[in-house]
Coordinates of C-alpha atoms and ligand atoms in Angstrom, one line a residue:
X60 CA -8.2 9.0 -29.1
X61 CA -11.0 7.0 -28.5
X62 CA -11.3 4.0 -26.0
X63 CA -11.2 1.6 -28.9
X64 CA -7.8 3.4 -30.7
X65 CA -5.6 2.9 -27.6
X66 CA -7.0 -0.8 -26.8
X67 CA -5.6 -1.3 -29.9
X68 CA -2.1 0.1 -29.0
X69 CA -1.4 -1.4 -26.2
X70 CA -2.6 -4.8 -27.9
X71 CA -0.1 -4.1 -30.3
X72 CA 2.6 -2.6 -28.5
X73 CA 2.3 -3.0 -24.8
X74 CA 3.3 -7.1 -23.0
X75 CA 0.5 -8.4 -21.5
X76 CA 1.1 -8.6 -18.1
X77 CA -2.2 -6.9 -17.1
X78 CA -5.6 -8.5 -16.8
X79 CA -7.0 -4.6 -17.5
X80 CA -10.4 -3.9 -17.2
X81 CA -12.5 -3.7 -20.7
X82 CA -12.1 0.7 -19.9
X83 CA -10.2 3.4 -20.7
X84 CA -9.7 6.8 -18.6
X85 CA -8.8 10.3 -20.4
X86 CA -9.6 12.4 -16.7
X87 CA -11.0 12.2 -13.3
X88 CA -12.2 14.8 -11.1
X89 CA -13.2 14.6 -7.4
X90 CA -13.3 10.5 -7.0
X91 CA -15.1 10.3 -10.2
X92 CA -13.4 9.3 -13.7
X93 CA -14.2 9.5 -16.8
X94 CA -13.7 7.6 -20.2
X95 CA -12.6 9.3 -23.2
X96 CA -16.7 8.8 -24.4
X97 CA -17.4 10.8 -21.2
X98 CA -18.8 7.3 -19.3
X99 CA -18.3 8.6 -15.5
X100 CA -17.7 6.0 -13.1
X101 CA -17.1 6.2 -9.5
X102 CA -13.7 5.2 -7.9
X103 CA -13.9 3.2 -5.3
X104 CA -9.8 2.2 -6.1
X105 CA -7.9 5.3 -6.2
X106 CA -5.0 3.4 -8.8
X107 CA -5.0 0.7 -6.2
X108 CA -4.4 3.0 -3.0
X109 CA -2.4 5.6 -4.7
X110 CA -4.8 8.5 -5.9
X111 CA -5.5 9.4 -2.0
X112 CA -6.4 13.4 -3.0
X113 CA -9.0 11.5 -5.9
X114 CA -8.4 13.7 -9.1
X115 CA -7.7 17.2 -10.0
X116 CA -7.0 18.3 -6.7
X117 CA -5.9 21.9 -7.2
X118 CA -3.4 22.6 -4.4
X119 CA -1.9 19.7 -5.5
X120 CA -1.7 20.5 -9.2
X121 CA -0.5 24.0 -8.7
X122 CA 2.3 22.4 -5.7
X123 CA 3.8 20.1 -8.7
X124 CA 3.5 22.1 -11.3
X125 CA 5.1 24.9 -9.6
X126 CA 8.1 22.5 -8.5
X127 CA 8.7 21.3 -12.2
X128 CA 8.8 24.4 -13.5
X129 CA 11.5 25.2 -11.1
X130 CA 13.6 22.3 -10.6
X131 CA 12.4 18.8 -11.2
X132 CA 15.4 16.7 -10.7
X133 CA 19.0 16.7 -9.0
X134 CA 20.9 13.6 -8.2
X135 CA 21.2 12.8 -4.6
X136 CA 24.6 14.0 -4.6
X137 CA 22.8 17.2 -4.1
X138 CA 20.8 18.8 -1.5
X139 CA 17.2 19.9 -2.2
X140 CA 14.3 21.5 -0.1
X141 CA 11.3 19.6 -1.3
X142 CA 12.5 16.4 0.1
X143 CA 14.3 17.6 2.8
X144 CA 11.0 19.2 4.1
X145 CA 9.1 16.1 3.6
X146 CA 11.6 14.2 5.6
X147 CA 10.8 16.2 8.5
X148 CA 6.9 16.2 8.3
X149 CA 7.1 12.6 8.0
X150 CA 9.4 11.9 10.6
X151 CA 8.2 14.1 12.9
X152 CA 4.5 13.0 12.5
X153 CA 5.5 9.4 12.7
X154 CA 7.3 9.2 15.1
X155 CA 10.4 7.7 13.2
X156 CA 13.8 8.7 13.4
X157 CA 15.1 9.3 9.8
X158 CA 13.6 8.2 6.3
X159 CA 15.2 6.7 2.8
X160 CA 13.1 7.9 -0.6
X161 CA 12.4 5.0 -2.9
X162 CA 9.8 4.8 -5.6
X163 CA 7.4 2.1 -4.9
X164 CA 6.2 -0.3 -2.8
X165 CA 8.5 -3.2 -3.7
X166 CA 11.7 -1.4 -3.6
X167 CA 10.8 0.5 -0.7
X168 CA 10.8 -2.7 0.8
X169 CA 14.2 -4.4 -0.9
X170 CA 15.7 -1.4 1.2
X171 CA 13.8 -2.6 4.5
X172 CA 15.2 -5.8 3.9
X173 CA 18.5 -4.6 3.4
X174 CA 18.7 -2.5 6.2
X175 CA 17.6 -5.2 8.5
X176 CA 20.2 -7.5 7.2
X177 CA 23.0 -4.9 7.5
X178 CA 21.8 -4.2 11.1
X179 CA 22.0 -8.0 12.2
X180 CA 25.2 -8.2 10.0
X181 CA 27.2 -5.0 11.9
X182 CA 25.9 -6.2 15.2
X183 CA 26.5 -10.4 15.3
X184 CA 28.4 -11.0 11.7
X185 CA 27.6 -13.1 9.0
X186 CA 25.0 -15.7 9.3
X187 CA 21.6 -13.9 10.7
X188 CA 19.6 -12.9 7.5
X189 CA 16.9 -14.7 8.1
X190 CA 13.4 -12.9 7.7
X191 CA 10.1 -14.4 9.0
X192 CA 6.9 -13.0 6.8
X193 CA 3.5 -14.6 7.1
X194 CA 1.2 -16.7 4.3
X195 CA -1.2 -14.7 2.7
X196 CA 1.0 -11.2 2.9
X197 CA 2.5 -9.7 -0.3
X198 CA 5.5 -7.5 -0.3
X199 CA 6.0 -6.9 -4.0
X200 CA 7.0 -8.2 -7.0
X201 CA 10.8 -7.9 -7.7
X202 CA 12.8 -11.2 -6.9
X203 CA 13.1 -10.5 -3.1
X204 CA 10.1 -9.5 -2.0
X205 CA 8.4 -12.2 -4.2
X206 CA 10.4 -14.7 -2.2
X207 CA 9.1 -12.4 0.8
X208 CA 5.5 -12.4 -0.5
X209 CA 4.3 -15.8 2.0
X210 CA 1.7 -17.7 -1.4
X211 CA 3.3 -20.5 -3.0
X212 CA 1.8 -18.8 -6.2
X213 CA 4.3 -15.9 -6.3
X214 CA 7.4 -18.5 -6.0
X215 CA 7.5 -19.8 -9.8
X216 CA 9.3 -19.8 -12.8
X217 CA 12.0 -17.1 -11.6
X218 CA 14.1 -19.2 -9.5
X219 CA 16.5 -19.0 -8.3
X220 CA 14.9 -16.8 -5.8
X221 CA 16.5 -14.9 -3.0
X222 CA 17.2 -17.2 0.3
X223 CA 16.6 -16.9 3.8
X224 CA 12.8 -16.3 3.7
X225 CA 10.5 -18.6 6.0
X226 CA 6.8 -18.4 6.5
X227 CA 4.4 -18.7 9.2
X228 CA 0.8 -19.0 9.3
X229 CA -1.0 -15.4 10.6
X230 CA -2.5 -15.1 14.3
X231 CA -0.2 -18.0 15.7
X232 CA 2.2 -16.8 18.1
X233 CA 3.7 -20.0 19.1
X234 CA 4.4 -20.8 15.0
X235 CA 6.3 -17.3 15.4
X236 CA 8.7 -18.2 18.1
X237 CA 9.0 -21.6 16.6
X238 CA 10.2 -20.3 13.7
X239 CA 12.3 -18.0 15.4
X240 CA 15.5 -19.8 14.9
X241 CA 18.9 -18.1 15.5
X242 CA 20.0 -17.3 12.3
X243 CA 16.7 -15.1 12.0
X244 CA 17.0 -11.2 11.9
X245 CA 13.6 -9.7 11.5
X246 CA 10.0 -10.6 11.1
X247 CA 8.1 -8.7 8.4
X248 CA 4.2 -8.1 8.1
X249 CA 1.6 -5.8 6.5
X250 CA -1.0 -5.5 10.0
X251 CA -4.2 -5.5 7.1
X252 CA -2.9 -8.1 4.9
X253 CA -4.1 -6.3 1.6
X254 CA -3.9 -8.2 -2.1
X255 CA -4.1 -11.1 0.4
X256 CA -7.7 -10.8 1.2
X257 CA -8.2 -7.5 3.4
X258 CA -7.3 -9.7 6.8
X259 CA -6.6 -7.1 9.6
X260 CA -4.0 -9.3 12.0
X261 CA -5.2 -9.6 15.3
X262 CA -4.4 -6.4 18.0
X263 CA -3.0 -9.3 20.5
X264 CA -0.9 -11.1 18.1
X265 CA 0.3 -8.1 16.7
X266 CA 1.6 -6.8 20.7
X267 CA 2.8 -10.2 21.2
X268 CA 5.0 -10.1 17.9
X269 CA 6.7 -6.7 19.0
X270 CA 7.9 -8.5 22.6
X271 CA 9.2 -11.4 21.0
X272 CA 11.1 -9.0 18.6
X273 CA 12.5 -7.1 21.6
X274 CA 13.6 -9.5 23.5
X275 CA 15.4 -11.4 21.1
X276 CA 17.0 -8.2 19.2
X277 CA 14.5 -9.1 15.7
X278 CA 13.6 -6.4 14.0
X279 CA 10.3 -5.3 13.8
X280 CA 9.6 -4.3 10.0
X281 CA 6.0 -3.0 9.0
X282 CA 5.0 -3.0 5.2
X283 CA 2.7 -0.2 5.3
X284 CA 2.6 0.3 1.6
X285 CA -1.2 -0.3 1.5
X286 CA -2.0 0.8 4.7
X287 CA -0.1 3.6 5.5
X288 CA -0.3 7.4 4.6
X289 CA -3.7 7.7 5.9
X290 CA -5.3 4.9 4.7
X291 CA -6.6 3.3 8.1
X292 CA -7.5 7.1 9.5
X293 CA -4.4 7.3 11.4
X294 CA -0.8 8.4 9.2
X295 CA 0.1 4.6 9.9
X296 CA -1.9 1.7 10.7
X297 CA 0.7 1.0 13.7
X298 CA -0.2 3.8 15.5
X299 CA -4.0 2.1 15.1
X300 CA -2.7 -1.4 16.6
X301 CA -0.3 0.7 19.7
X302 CA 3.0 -0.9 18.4
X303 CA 6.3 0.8 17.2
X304 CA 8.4 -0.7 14.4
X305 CA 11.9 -1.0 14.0
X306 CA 11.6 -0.1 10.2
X307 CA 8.3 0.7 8.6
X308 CA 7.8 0.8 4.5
X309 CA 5.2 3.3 2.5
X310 CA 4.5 4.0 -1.2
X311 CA 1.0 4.2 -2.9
X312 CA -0.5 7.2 -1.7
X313 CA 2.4 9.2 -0.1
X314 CA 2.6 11.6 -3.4
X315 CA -1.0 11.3 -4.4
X316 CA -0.2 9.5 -7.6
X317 CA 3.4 10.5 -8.3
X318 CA 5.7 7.5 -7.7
X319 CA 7.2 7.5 -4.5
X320 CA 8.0 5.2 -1.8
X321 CA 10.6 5.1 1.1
X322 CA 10.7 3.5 4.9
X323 CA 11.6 4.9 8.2
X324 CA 13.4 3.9 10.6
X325 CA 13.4 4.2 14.5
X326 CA 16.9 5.9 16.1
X327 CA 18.0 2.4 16.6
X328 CA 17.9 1.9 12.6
X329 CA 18.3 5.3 11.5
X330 CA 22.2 4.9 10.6
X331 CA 22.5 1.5 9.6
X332 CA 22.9 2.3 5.9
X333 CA 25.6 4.2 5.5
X334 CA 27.3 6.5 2.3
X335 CA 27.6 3.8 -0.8
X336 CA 24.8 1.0 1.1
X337 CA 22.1 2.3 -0.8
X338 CA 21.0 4.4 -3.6
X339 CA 18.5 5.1 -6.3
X340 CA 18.8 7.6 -9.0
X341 CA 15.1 8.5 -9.1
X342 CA 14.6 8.7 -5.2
X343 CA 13.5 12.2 -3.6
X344 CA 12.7 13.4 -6.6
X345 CA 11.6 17.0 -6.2
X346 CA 8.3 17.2 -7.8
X347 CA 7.3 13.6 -6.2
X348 CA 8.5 15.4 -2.6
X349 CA 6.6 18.7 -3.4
X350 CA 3.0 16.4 -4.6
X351 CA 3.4 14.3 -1.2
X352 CA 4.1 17.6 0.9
X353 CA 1.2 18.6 -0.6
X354 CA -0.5 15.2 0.7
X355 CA 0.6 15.5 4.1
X356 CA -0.5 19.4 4.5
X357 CA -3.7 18.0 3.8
X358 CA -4.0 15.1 5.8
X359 CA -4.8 16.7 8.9
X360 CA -6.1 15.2 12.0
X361 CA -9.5 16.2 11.0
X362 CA -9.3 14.6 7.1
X363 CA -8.2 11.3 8.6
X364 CA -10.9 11.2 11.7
X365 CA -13.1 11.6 8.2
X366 CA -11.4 8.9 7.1
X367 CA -12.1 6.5 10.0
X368 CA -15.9 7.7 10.0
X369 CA -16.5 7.2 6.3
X370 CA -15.1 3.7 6.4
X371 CA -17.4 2.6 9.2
X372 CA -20.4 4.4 7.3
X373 CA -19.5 2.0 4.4
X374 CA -19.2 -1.5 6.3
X375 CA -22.2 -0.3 8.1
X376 CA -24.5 0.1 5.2
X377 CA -22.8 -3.7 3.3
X378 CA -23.6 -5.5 6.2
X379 CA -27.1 -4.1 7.0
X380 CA -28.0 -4.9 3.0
X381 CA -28.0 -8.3 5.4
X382 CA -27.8 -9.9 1.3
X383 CA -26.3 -13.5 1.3
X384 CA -24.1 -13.0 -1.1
X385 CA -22.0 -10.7 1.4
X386 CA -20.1 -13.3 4.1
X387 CA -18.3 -10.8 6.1
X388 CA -17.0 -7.1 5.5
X389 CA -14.0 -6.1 7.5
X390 CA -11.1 -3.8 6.8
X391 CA -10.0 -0.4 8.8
X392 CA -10.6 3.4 7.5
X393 CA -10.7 3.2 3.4
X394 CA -9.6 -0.4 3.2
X395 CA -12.3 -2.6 3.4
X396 CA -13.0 -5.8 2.3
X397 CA -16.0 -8.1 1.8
X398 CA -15.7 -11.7 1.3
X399 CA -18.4 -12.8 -1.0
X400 CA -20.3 -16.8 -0.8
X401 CA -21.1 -18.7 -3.6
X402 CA -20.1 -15.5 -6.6
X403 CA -16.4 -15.1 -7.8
X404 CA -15.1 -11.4 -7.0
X405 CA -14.2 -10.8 -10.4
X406 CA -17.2 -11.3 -12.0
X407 CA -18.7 -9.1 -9.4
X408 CA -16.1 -7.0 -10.1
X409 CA -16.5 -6.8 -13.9
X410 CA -20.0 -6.1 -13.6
X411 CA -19.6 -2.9 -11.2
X412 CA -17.2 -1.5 -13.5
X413 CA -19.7 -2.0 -16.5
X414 CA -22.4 -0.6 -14.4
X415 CA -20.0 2.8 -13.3
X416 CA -18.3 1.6 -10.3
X417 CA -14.7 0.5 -10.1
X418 CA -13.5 -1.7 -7.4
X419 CA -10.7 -4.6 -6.5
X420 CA -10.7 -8.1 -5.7
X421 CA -8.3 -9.2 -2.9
X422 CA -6.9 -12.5 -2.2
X423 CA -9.9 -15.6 -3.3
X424 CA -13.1 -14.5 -2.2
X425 CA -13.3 -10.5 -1.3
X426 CA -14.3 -7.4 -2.9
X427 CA -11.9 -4.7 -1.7
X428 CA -12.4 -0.8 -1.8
X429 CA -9.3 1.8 -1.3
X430 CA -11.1 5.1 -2.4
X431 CA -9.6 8.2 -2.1
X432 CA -9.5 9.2 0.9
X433 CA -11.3 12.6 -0.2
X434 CA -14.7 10.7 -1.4
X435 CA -17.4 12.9 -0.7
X436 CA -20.6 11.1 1.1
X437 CA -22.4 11.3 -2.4
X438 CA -20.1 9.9 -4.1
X439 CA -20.1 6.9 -1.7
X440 CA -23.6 7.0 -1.9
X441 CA -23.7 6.5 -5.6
X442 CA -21.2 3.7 -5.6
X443 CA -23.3 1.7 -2.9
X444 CA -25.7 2.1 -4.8
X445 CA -24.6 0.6 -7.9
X446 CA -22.5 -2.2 -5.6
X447 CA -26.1 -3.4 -4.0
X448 CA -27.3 -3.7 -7.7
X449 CA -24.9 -5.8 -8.8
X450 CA -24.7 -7.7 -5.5
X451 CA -28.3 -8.5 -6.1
X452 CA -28.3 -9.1 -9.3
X453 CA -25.6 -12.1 -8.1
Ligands
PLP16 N1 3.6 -4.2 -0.3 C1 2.3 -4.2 -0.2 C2 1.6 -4.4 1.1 C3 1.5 -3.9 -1.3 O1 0.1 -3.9 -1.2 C4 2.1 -3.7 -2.6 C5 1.4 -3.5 -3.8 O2 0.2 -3.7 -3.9 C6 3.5 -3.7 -2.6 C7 4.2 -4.0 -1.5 C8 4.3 -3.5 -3.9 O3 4.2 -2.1 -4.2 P1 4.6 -1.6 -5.7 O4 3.6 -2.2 -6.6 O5 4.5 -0.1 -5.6 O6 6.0 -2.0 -5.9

């Protein structure tokens, strides 16, 4: 089919929920894709933090298409090896006690904040659901963790939403414990607030967040869907910023492009759901578990020391351009973003993607770039190079 022919389709057939991008993609190898015309343009998105191999990885092709052709689904009222061998990699190199397999980012969170309600619940009864997140974060889009998410935007025309959410401004420890009321039961943050504008929280506020949660029995629950699996260069951003959640959440990139998400939880957390608490039909799914084994085999020490490097090459280069369209670059690893004065990102945006480059917009003013976390130096070089055309073209 041509670009035009499935335009069309979705047109016709698809709801419009999507402000897509005027491009379609038939295949993608390396961190390169490719429209069904043969256009190649560099990815400097990877899905939105998902494709973290890039394309046509081969271990990891042959590692899923082995699994489906020998078993690609039981229920969880079954035992499997893929997942149960993916539970212990990531366990054992997170440091967590014991994991739950979700699908995506949102739900993987739903189950965070069920879990941390059910631990406050079976410790001090009813009446201590509250969940502090912070403005600017996003935690997904199902009616929860919209009422999670901390921008008045998110919180319309789907009410009621779910209670018990309160919000406090980022970096502000004393807003923290004054919000800290005692009907609260965990606070909840992403440590580089992503779609909210690529803002890294502050090391110090982050250390002083973790006391107050410990002393006051407040779970500490990370959303690490954005950052997490290698994103930052480490497995988790937490390990980067030297604290230990109670519960931390991960999706996006853990099976390379396959949808799966999940959270872990520390030995404290580990058995608060119980048989019958939670469930999802799709969760663990064997081919998912045998594409993000696959992942983590990868992901070695080594690949994500790469990953640190390469993303201080890239805010290196933007910020010597020294161009005045680029206010500030910041971001950890392969998220980085760069606030832009006086130009809307998405025009910017729009015009790297015409010119072979994709990349993101985050929160009101940034540029952001998640590419995979394989990107080869020339590839980066290419895409900086079309990025500082279009920058000064601005
Ligand atoms: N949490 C964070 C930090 C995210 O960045 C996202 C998605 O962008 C989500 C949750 C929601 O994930 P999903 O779209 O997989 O449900």
């Amino acid at each position: 089919m041509t670009s035009q022919e499935i335009k069309a389709l979705d047109g016709e057939h698809v709801m419009q929920t999507y402000g897509r991008f005027d491009v379609a993609f038939d295949h993608g190898e390396g961190a390169a894709l490719y429209s069904p015309e043969g256009k190649k343009y560099i990815d400097f998105t990877s899905g939105i933090g998902v494709t973290s191999l890039g394309y046509g990885n081969k271990q990891w092709v042959e590692a899923i298409a082995r699994q489906a052709a020998k078993l690609q689904h039981t229920s969880n009222l079954f035992y499997n090896e893929p997942y149960a061998r993916l539970a212990e990699v990531l366990t054992r190199r997170s440091g967590m006690k014991a994991v739950f397999f979700a699908n995506a980012g949102g739900e993987a969170n739903e189950g965070m904040i069920k879990l941390a309600r059910k631990y406050s619940f079976d410790k001090y009864g009813p009446g201590r659901s509250g969940i502090i997140t912070l403005r600017q974060s996003f935690h997904g889009r199902t009616i929860t963790t919209l009422a999670a998410t901390g921008q008045d935007q998110f919180h319309n025309y789907f009410f009621p939403f779910t209670e018990g959410f309160a919000y406090v401004p980022p970096n502000d420890a004393k807003a923290l414990k004054d919000a800290l009321t005692n009907d609260m039961c965990a606070v909840m943050v992403e440590l580089i607030q992503g779609e909210g504008g690529v803002n890294p929280l502050d090391p110090g506020y982050v250390g002083e967040i973790e006391k107050i949660c410990r002393e006051l029995d407040i779970l500490l629950l990370v959303d690490e869907v954005q950052t997490g699996v290698g994103r930052t260069g480490a497995l988790f951003a937490f390990e980067k910023y030297g604290v230990r959640p109670d519960v931390v959440s991960f999706a996006k990139g853990v099976a390379g492009g396959l949808p799966m998400g999940g959270f872990l939880a520390n030995e404290k957390c580990a058995a608060v759901l119980g048989p019958g608490t939670h469930a999802t039909t799709f969760g663990a799914n064997p081919v998912c578990a045998a594409a993000a084994l696959e992942v983590m085999n990868q992901l070695s020490d080594e690949m994500l020391a790469e990953v640190g490097e390469k993303g201080e090459y890239i805010m290196a280069e933007i910020s010597g351009w020294e161009l005045p369209i680029v206010k500030e670059v910041r971001g950890m690893g392969l998220m980085i973003g760069v606030s832009l004065a006086g130009a809307a990102p998405k025009a910017v945006a729009e015009k790297c993607v015409k010119n072979g480059l994709l990349i993101l917009t985050a929160g009101d003013d940034a540029l952001r770039f998640l590419p995979p976390l394989v990107i080869t130096a020339e590839e980066i070089g290419a895409g900086l190079r079309i990025l500082k055309d279009v920058l000064e073209g601005f």
